[in-house]
């Protein structure tokens, strides 16, 4: 008497191949979906009147992308979550790279500008929030999706 595998071996192989192809297609679709939206965080600076950051400017820093964007924050409330912004509302990309030393996070832009941010974690109600300060002025992280 033949076992189930011996009887239905070709069918099982066909199903396995079909599942592998489906998984590969799903992976490609997920990669394409990720390239259509950029998920990262906004650092909010209020009233910063030195350097090249104007008051109420948001700087987008996407993990692993090394790209920053600036956008006037008028009309956006501090603490908003899941903001979706169309690409055309963003300024040009400003490439930079990260360096961290202790609690200091340094953003060095390709144009030569360097910003040193102090890293801190502060309680916010029942949760803890990563916060950054630039020259004593506050900033924070807000999840954002950039719509392509």
CSV table of C-alpha atoms in Angstrom, one decimal:
chain,number,residue,atom,x,y,z
A,1,UNK,CA,0.0,0.0,0.0
A,2,UNK,CA,1.4,3.4,-1.0
A,3,UNK,CA,1.7,6.2,1.4
A,4,UNK,CA,-0.1,9.5,1.0
A,5,UNK,CA,3.1,11.2,-0.1
A,6,UNK,CA,3.8,8.5,-2.7
A,7,UNK,CA,0.3,8.7,-4.1
A,8,UNK,CA,0.1,12.4,-4.2
A,9,UNK,CA,3.7,13.4,-4.6
A,10,UNK,CA,3.3,15.3,-7.9
A,11,UNK,CA,0.3,17.2,-6.5
A,12,UNK,CA,2.3,18.1,-3.3
A,13,UNK,CA,5.2,19.3,-5.4
A,14,UNK,CA,2.9,21.4,-7.6
A,15,UNK,CA,1.3,22.9,-4.5
A,16,UNK,CA,4.7,23.7,-2.9
A,17,UNK,CA,5.9,25.3,-6.1
A,18,UNK,CA,2.7,27.4,-6.4
A,19,UNK,CA,3.1,28.5,-2.7
A,20,UNK,CA,6.7,29.5,-3.3
A,21,UNK,CA,5.7,31.5,-6.4
A,22,UNK,CA,2.9,33.2,-4.5
A,23,UNK,CA,5.2,34.1,-1.6
A,24,UNK,CA,7.8,35.6,-4.1
A,25,UNK,CA,5.0,37.6,-5.7
A,26,UNK,CA,3.8,38.9,-2.3
A,27,UNK,CA,7.4,39.9,-1.4
A,28,UNK,CA,7.7,41.9,-4.6
A,29,UNK,CA,4.3,43.5,-4.0
A,30,UNK,CA,5.3,44.4,-0.5
A,31,UNK,CA,8.6,45.9,-1.7
A,32,UNK,CA,6.8,47.9,-4.4
A,33,UNK,CA,4.3,49.1,-1.8
A,34,UNK,CA,7.2,50.2,0.5
A,35,UNK,CA,8.8,52.2,-2.2
A,36,UNK,CA,5.5,54.1,-2.7
A,37,UNK,CA,5.4,55.4,0.8
A,38,UNK,CA,8.2,56.5,3.1
A,39,UNK,CA,7.7,55.9,6.8
A,40,UNK,CA,9.8,57.8,9.3
A,41,UNK,CA,9.5,60.6,11.8
A,42,UNK,CA,9.2,64.4,12.0
A,43,UNK,CA,11.4,66.4,14.3
A,44,UNK,CA,9.5,69.5,15.3
A,45,UNK,CA,11.3,72.8,16.0
A,46,UNK,CA,9.2,75.7,17.3
A,47,UNK,CA,10.6,79.2,17.2
A,48,UNK,CA,14.2,78.3,16.2
A,49,UNK,CA,15.5,81.5,14.8
A,50,UNK,CA,19.2,80.6,14.1
A,51,UNK,CA,20.8,78.6,11.4
A,52,UNK,CA,18.8,77.5,8.4
A,53,UNK,CA,15.7,76.3,10.3
A,54,UNK,CA,12.8,78.7,10.2
A,55,UNK,CA,10.2,78.8,13.0
A,56,UNK,CA,7.7,75.9,12.9
A,57,UNK,CA,9.6,73.7,10.5
A,58,UNK,CA,9.3,70.0,10.4
A,59,UNK,CA,12.4,68.0,9.4
A,60,UNK,CA,11.7,64.4,8.2
A,61,UNK,CA,14.3,61.8,9.0
A,62,UNK,CA,13.5,58.3,7.6
A,63,UNK,CA,15.3,55.4,9.2
A,64,UNK,CA,17.9,54.1,6.8
A,65,UNK,CA,17.2,56.5,4.0
A,66,UNK,CA,19.6,59.3,4.8
A,67,UNK,CA,17.2,61.9,3.4
A,68,UNK,CA,15.7,64.9,5.2
A,69,UNK,CA,12.8,67.1,4.1
A,70,UNK,CA,11.7,70.4,5.5
A,71,UNK,CA,8.0,71.5,5.5
A,72,UNK,CA,6.3,74.5,7.0
A,73,UNK,CA,4.2,73.1,9.9
A,74,UNK,CA,1.5,75.8,9.9
A,75,UNK,CA,-1.8,74.0,10.4
A,76,UNK,CA,-0.3,70.9,11.9
A,77,UNK,CA,-0.7,70.4,15.6
A,78,UNK,CA,2.1,69.1,17.8
A,79,UNK,CA,1.3,65.5,18.7
A,80,UNK,CA,-0.6,64.5,15.6
A,81,UNK,CA,-0.1,60.9,14.5
A,82,UNK,CA,-0.3,59.1,11.2
A,83,UNK,CA,0.1,62.2,9.1
A,84,UNK,CA,-0.1,61.5,5.4
A,85,UNK,CA,1.5,64.1,3.2
A,86,UNK,CA,1.7,64.3,-0.6
A,87,UNK,CA,5.2,64.3,-2.1
A,88,UNK,CA,4.5,67.7,-3.8
A,89,UNK,CA,4.1,69.4,-0.4
A,90,UNK,CA,7.7,68.6,0.5
A,91,UNK,CA,10.8,70.5,-0.3
A,92,UNK,CA,13.8,69.0,-2.1
A,93,UNK,CA,15.6,66.1,-0.5
A,94,UNK,CA,18.7,67.0,1.6
A,95,UNK,CA,20.9,63.9,1.8
A,96,UNK,CA,22.6,63.4,5.2
A,97,UNK,CA,24.2,60.7,7.3
A,98,UNK,CA,23.9,59.8,11.0
A,99,UNK,CA,26.6,59.5,13.6
A,100,UNK,CA,25.9,58.7,17.3
A,101,UNK,CA,28.3,59.2,20.2
A,102,UNK,CA,26.7,58.6,23.6
A,103,UNK,CA,23.5,60.7,23.9
A,104,UNK,CA,24.6,62.9,21.0
A,105,UNK,CA,23.1,62.2,17.5
A,106,UNK,CA,24.9,64.2,14.8
A,107,UNK,CA,23.2,64.8,11.4
A,108,UNK,CA,25.8,65.8,8.8
A,109,UNK,CA,24.3,67.0,5.5
A,110,UNK,CA,26.2,66.6,2.3
A,111,UNK,CA,26.1,70.3,1.8
A,112,UNK,CA,28.3,70.6,4.9
A,113,UNK,CA,25.7,71.7,7.5
A,114,UNK,CA,26.0,69.7,10.8
A,115,UNK,CA,23.4,69.5,13.5
A,116,UNK,CA,24.0,67.9,16.9
A,117,UNK,CA,20.9,66.6,18.7
A,118,UNK,CA,20.7,65.5,22.3
A,119,UNK,CA,18.8,62.2,22.7
A,120,UNK,CA,16.4,61.7,25.6
A,121,UNK,CA,13.5,59.5,26.6
A,122,UNK,CA,10.8,61.2,28.6
A,123,UNK,CA,7.5,59.8,30.1
A,124,UNK,CA,4.4,61.0,28.2
A,125,UNK,CA,1.4,59.8,30.3
A,126,UNK,CA,1.6,56.0,30.4
A,127,UNK,CA,4.1,55.8,27.6
A,128,UNK,CA,7.7,56.9,27.0
A,129,UNK,CA,8.6,59.1,24.0
A,130,UNK,CA,11.9,59.6,22.3
A,131,UNK,CA,12.7,63.2,22.2
A,132,UNK,CA,15.5,65.3,20.7
A,133,UNK,CA,16.8,68.7,21.5
A,134,UNK,CA,18.7,71.1,19.2
A,135,UNK,CA,20.7,73.8,21.1
A,136,UNK,CA,18.3,73.5,24.0
A,137,UNK,CA,15.2,73.7,21.9
A,138,UNK,CA,12.8,70.8,21.8
A,139,UNK,CA,11.9,68.3,19.1
A,140,UNK,CA,10.1,65.0,19.0
A,141,UNK,CA,9.2,62.1,16.8
A,142,UNK,CA,5.9,61.7,15.1
A,143,UNK,CA,5.1,58.8,12.7
A,144,UNK,CA,4.5,60.0,9.2
A,145,UNK,CA,3.7,58.4,5.8
A,146,UNK,CA,4.8,60.2,2.7
A,147,UNK,CA,2.4,59.5,-0.1
A,148,UNK,CA,4.1,59.0,-3.5
